[in-house]
Tab-separated table of C-alpha atoms in Angstrom:
chain	number	residue	atom	x	y	z
A	1406	MET	CA	34.383	13.815	-1.198
A	1407	LYS	CA	30.752	13.323	-2.276
A	1408	ASP	CA	28.001	13.210	0.363
A	1409	LEU	CA	25.952	10.009	0.634
A	1410	VAL	CA	23.006	8.881	2.753
A	1411	ILE	CA	22.207	5.165	3.044
A	1412	VAL	CA	18.625	3.941	3.353
A	1413	GLY	CA	18.545	1.127	5.895
A	1414	ALA	CA	20.762	0.436	8.882
A	1415	GLY	CA	21.170	-3.343	8.769
A	1416	GLY	CA	24.095	-5.488	7.734
A	1417	PHE	CA	24.049	-4.695	4.018
A	1418	ALA	CA	23.720	-0.975	4.743
A	1419	ARG	CA	26.766	-1.056	7.016
A	1420	GLU	CA	28.751	-3.048	4.453
A	1421	THR	CA	27.821	-0.455	1.850
A	1422	ALA	CA	28.941	2.353	4.142
A	1423	ALA	CA	32.372	0.756	4.391
A	1424	ALA	CA	32.546	0.246	0.610
A	1425	ALA	CA	31.408	3.807	-0.075
A	1426	THR	CA	33.998	5.257	2.294
A	1427	ALA	CA	36.713	3.215	0.607
A	1428	ALA	CA	35.492	4.526	-2.766
A	1429	GLY	CA	35.734	8.159	-1.683
A	1430	TRP	CA	32.197	8.963	-0.579
A	1431	GLN	CA	31.503	11.012	2.548
A	1432	VAL	CA	28.821	8.931	4.268
A	1433	LEU	CA	26.608	11.235	6.337
A	1434	GLY	CA	24.713	8.397	7.985
A	1435	PHE	CA	21.724	6.084	7.684
A	1436	VAL	CA	17.964	6.596	7.541
A	1437	ASP	CA	15.589	3.908	8.771
A	1438	ASP	CA	11.897	3.643	9.622
A	1439	ASP	CA	12.586	1.992	12.988
A	1440	PRO	CA	12.125	4.878	15.473
A	1441	ALA	CA	14.183	3.014	18.079
A	1442	LEU	CA	17.253	3.578	15.892
A	1443	HIS	CA	16.812	7.316	15.442
A	1444	GLY	CA	19.568	9.246	17.184
A	1445	THR	CA	21.721	6.135	17.641
A	1446	THR	CA	24.879	5.173	15.765
A	1447	ARG	CA	25.655	2.135	13.609
A	1448	SER	CA	29.259	1.433	12.659
A	1449	GLU	CA	30.095	4.865	14.100
A	1450	LEU	CA	27.638	6.635	11.787
A	1451	PRO	CA	24.401	8.307	12.930
A	1452	VAL	CA	20.883	7.164	12.133
A	1453	LEU	CA	19.499	10.477	10.944
A	1454	GLY	CA	15.768	9.754	10.914
A	1455	GLY	CA	13.095	8.012	8.899
A	1456	VAL	CA	13.412	6.927	5.278
A	1457	ASP	CA	11.320	9.789	3.908
A	1458	SER	CA	13.750	12.326	5.385
A	1459	VAL	CA	16.154	11.713	2.476
A	1460	THR	CA	14.010	14.022	0.349
A	1461	ASP	CA	15.165	16.944	2.530
A	1462	LEU	CA	18.867	16.025	2.553
A	1463	ASP	CA	21.352	17.441	0.068
A	1464	ALA	CA	23.155	14.185	-0.650
A	1465	ALA	CA	23.177	11.211	-2.986
A	1466	VAL	CA	21.142	8.188	-1.877
A	1467	VAL	CA	21.518	4.416	-2.043
A	1468	VAL	CA	18.864	1.959	-0.803
A	1469	CYS	CA	20.375	-0.967	1.108
A	1470	VAL	CA	17.563	-3.071	2.545
A	1471	GLY	CA	16.306	-6.596	1.963
A	1472	ASN	CA	17.069	-10.177	2.909
A	1473	PRO	CA	15.906	-13.628	1.679
A	1474	ARG	CA	12.701	-13.336	3.704
A	1475	ASN	CA	11.816	-9.924	2.254
A	1476	TYR	CA	13.940	-9.326	-0.808
A	1477	THR	CA	11.319	-7.125	-2.501
A	1478	ALA	CA	11.736	-4.418	0.155
A	1479	ARG	CA	14.397	-2.507	-1.786
A	1480	ARG	CA	12.144	-2.123	-4.811
A	1481	SER	CA	9.231	-1.035	-2.605
A	1482	ILE	CA	11.292	1.725	-0.985
A	1483	VAL	CA	12.660	2.966	-4.315
A	1484	GLU	CA	9.091	3.204	-5.639
A	1485	ARG	CA	7.930	4.921	-2.460
A	1486	LEU	CA	10.672	7.560	-2.559
A	1487	ASP	CA	10.129	8.235	-6.269
A	1488	LEU	CA	13.419	10.115	-6.575
A	1489	PRO	CA	14.983	10.990	-9.932
A	1490	ALA	CA	17.687	8.568	-11.069
A	1491	ALA	CA	20.281	11.332	-10.701
A	1492	ARG	CA	19.832	11.293	-6.898
A	1493	TYR	CA	21.030	7.699	-6.632
A	1494	ALA	CA	24.668	6.795	-6.107
A	1495	THR	CA	26.408	3.847	-7.701
A	1496	VAL	CA	28.756	2.403	-5.077
A	1497	VAL	CA	31.642	0.289	-6.361
A	1498	HIS	CA	34.228	-0.929	-3.876
A	1499	PRO	CA	37.787	-0.244	-5.086
A	1500	ALA	CA	38.473	-3.996	-4.871
A	1501	ALA	CA	35.727	-4.768	-7.408
A	1502	GLU	CA	36.730	-5.341	-11.039
A	1503	LEU	CA	34.728	-4.040	-13.999
A	1504	GLY	CA	35.827	-5.389	-17.355
A	1505	ALA	CA	35.623	-3.654	-20.710
A	1506	GLY	CA	32.097	-2.866	-21.917
A	1507	SER	CA	30.468	-3.472	-18.528
A	1508	LEU	CA	27.689	-1.121	-17.403
A	1509	VAL	CA	26.292	-0.569	-13.892
A	1510	GLY	CA	23.074	1.344	-13.192
A	1511	PRO	CA	22.274	3.976	-10.551
A	1512	GLY	CA	21.585	2.814	-7.008
A	1513	THR	CA	23.593	-0.387	-7.499
A	1514	VAL	CA	26.218	-1.606	-5.003
A	1515	LEU	CA	29.181	-3.835	-5.889
A	1516	LEU	CA	31.018	-5.006	-2.785
A	1517	ALA	CA	34.668	-6.078	-2.538
A	1518	GLY	CA	35.861	-8.880	-4.782
A	1519	THR	CA	32.990	-8.593	-7.253
A	1520	VAL	CA	34.126	-9.296	-10.819
A	1521	LEU	CA	32.361	-8.271	-14.031
A	1522	THR	CA	34.531	-9.800	-16.723
A	1523	ALA	CA	33.433	-8.277	-20.061
A	1524	ASP	CA	30.297	-6.695	-21.531
A	1525	VAL	CA	28.219	-7.353	-18.418
A	1526	THR	CA	25.101	-5.231	-17.890
A	1527	VAL	CA	23.843	-4.653	-14.339
A	1528	GLY	CA	20.659	-2.640	-13.848
A	1529	SER	CA	19.569	-0.169	-11.185
A	1530	HIS	CA	19.307	-0.845	-7.431
A	1531	VAL	CA	21.102	-4.187	-7.672
A	1532	ALA	CA	22.920	-5.560	-4.616
A	1533	VAL	CA	26.032	-7.612	-5.384
A	1534	MET	CA	27.722	-9.133	-2.337
A	1535	PRO	CA	31.440	-9.944	-1.996
A	1536	HIS	CA	33.236	-12.260	-4.420
A	1537	ALA	CA	30.411	-12.699	-6.909
A	1538	VAL	CA	31.571	-13.303	-10.496
A	1539	LEU	CA	29.509	-12.223	-13.509
A	1540	THR	CA	31.031	-13.376	-16.778
A	1541	HIS	CA	30.812	-12.204	-20.366
A	1542	ASP	CA	27.512	-10.887	-21.683
A	1543	ASP	CA	25.530	-11.507	-18.489
A	1544	LYS	CA	22.455	-9.325	-18.058
A	1545	VAL	CA	21.134	-8.525	-14.580
A	1546	ALA	CA	17.914	-6.513	-14.357
A	1547	ASP	CA	16.838	-3.951	-11.733
A	1548	HIS	CA	16.388	-4.773	-8.031
A	1549	VAL	CA	18.200	-8.129	-8.178
A	1550	THR	CA	20.125	-9.407	-5.145
A	1551	ILE	CA	23.256	-11.480	-5.791
A	1552	ALA	CA	24.643	-12.944	-2.574
A	1553	SER	CA	28.295	-13.667	-1.842
A	1554	GLY	CA	30.139	-16.203	-3.957
A	1555	VAL	CA	27.546	-16.447	-6.734
A	1556	ARG	CA	28.874	-17.392	-10.190
A	1557	LEU	CA	27.018	-16.582	-13.409
A	1558	GLY	CA	28.090	-18.379	-16.587
A	1559	GLY	CA	28.371	-16.404	-19.816
A	1560	SER	CA	25.220	-14.919	-21.364
A	1561	ALA	CA	23.098	-15.686	-18.307
A	1562	THR	CA	20.076	-13.474	-17.634
A	1563	VAL	CA	18.638	-12.573	-14.229
A	1564	ARG	CA	15.256	-10.873	-14.401
A	1565	ALA	CA	14.011	-8.039	-12.193
A	1566	GLY	CA	13.756	-8.608	-8.461
A	1567	ALA	CA	15.268	-12.106	-8.384
A	1568	TYR	CA	17.388	-13.321	-5.444
A	1569	LEU	CA	20.426	-15.573	-5.897
A	1570	GLY	CA	21.549	-17.183	-2.625
A	1571	SER	CA	25.156	-17.465	-1.477
A	1572	GLY	CA	27.336	-19.715	-3.600
A	1573	ALA	CA	24.709	-20.365	-6.277
A	1574	LEU	CA	26.054	-21.388	-9.682
A	1575	ILE	CA	24.081	-20.385	-12.768
A	1576	ARG	CA	24.888	-22.221	-15.997
A	1577	GLU	CA	25.753	-20.206	-19.104
A	1578	GLY	CA	22.767	-19.051	-21.111
A	1579	VAL	CA	20.257	-19.784	-18.326
A	1580	THR	CA	17.511	-17.296	-17.406
A	1581	VAL	CA	16.363	-16.763	-13.818
A	1582	GLY	CA	12.838	-15.367	-13.909
A	1583	GLU	CA	11.477	-12.218	-12.318
A	1584	ARG	CA	11.217	-12.402	-8.487
A	1585	ALA	CA	12.499	-15.993	-8.462
A	1586	LEU	CA	14.604	-17.169	-5.520
A	1587	VAL	CA	17.588	-19.499	-5.888
A	1588	GLY	CA	18.695	-21.224	-2.684
A	1589	MET	CA	22.250	-21.007	-1.409
A	1590	GLY	CA	24.704	-23.426	-2.985
A	1591	SER	CA	22.303	-24.366	-5.765
A	1592	VAL	CA	23.498	-25.436	-9.228
A	1593	VAL	CA	21.068	-24.057	-11.795
A	1594	LEU	CA	21.151	-25.890	-15.132
A	1595	HIS	CA	17.767	-24.869	-16.553
A	1596	ASP	CA	15.664	-21.714	-16.860
A	1597	ILE	CA	13.695	-20.781	-13.742
A	1598	PRO	CA	10.167	-19.417	-14.280
A	1599	PRO	CA	9.113	-16.146	-12.629
A	1600	GLY	CA	8.235	-16.256	-8.945
A	1601	GLU	CA	9.474	-19.790	-8.254
A	1602	VAL	CA	11.807	-21.014	-5.503
A	1603	TRP	CA	14.515	-23.440	-6.650
A	1604	ALA	CA	17.251	-25.165	-4.667
A	1605	GLY	CA	19.613	-28.120	-4.781
A	1606	ASN	CA	22.274	-29.688	-7.003
A	1607	PRO	CA	20.962	-29.777	-9.627
A	1608	ALA	CA	18.419	-27.134	-8.664
A	1609	ARG	CA	14.763	-28.156	-8.751
A	1610	PRO	CA	11.538	-26.230	-8.049
A	1611	LEU	CA	10.385	-26.274	-4.437
A	1612	ARG	CA	7.323	-24.040	-4.655
A	1613	ARG	CA	5.930	-20.807	-5.988
A	1614	LYS	CA	6.384	-17.737	-3.835
A	1615	LEU	CA	3.349	-16.887	-1.780
A	1616	SER	CA	3.735	-13.129	-2.313
């Protein structure tokens, strides 16, 4: 057993706790900046204290925060903690499949049913929700969120901090720009510039992000 502390105590954090336990980690609990949670339990695990307390704990760390309304939060916390890469766990559910030549960075979580077919590169602190499929030669940069049921065609690129909503389909060879957001169920046939919000079938730009 390897000791693990999870930053955050929301839904993704609890899903990661279940995946980590299945993968052989000993999850010590959560840390969260909401003082109302301190001393309580979530999914039968304790909330140990604030986020900064991980620096005093002898355990690996994974940051599991963020949602479509604030999907840059994970990157902000990683930068705030400023921990060495060796402190971060890579959590891969036993029901995920990693094909030959695929690489996954520290701090990344692959939940159950995720498939990386062949020669896929996934960066650091990436969140991949259940049943996402990344096909040959895809490249996913740091701090990306890939929601459940997303499909990436071959040789697609997702730049740092982007968010792909549930069920989004990304055509082969397409690039999703840094911090862009793709709405759930969208079919992306063309490159998306950095910081833009796209949705629909076929996906079209809705607006630039305000922050």
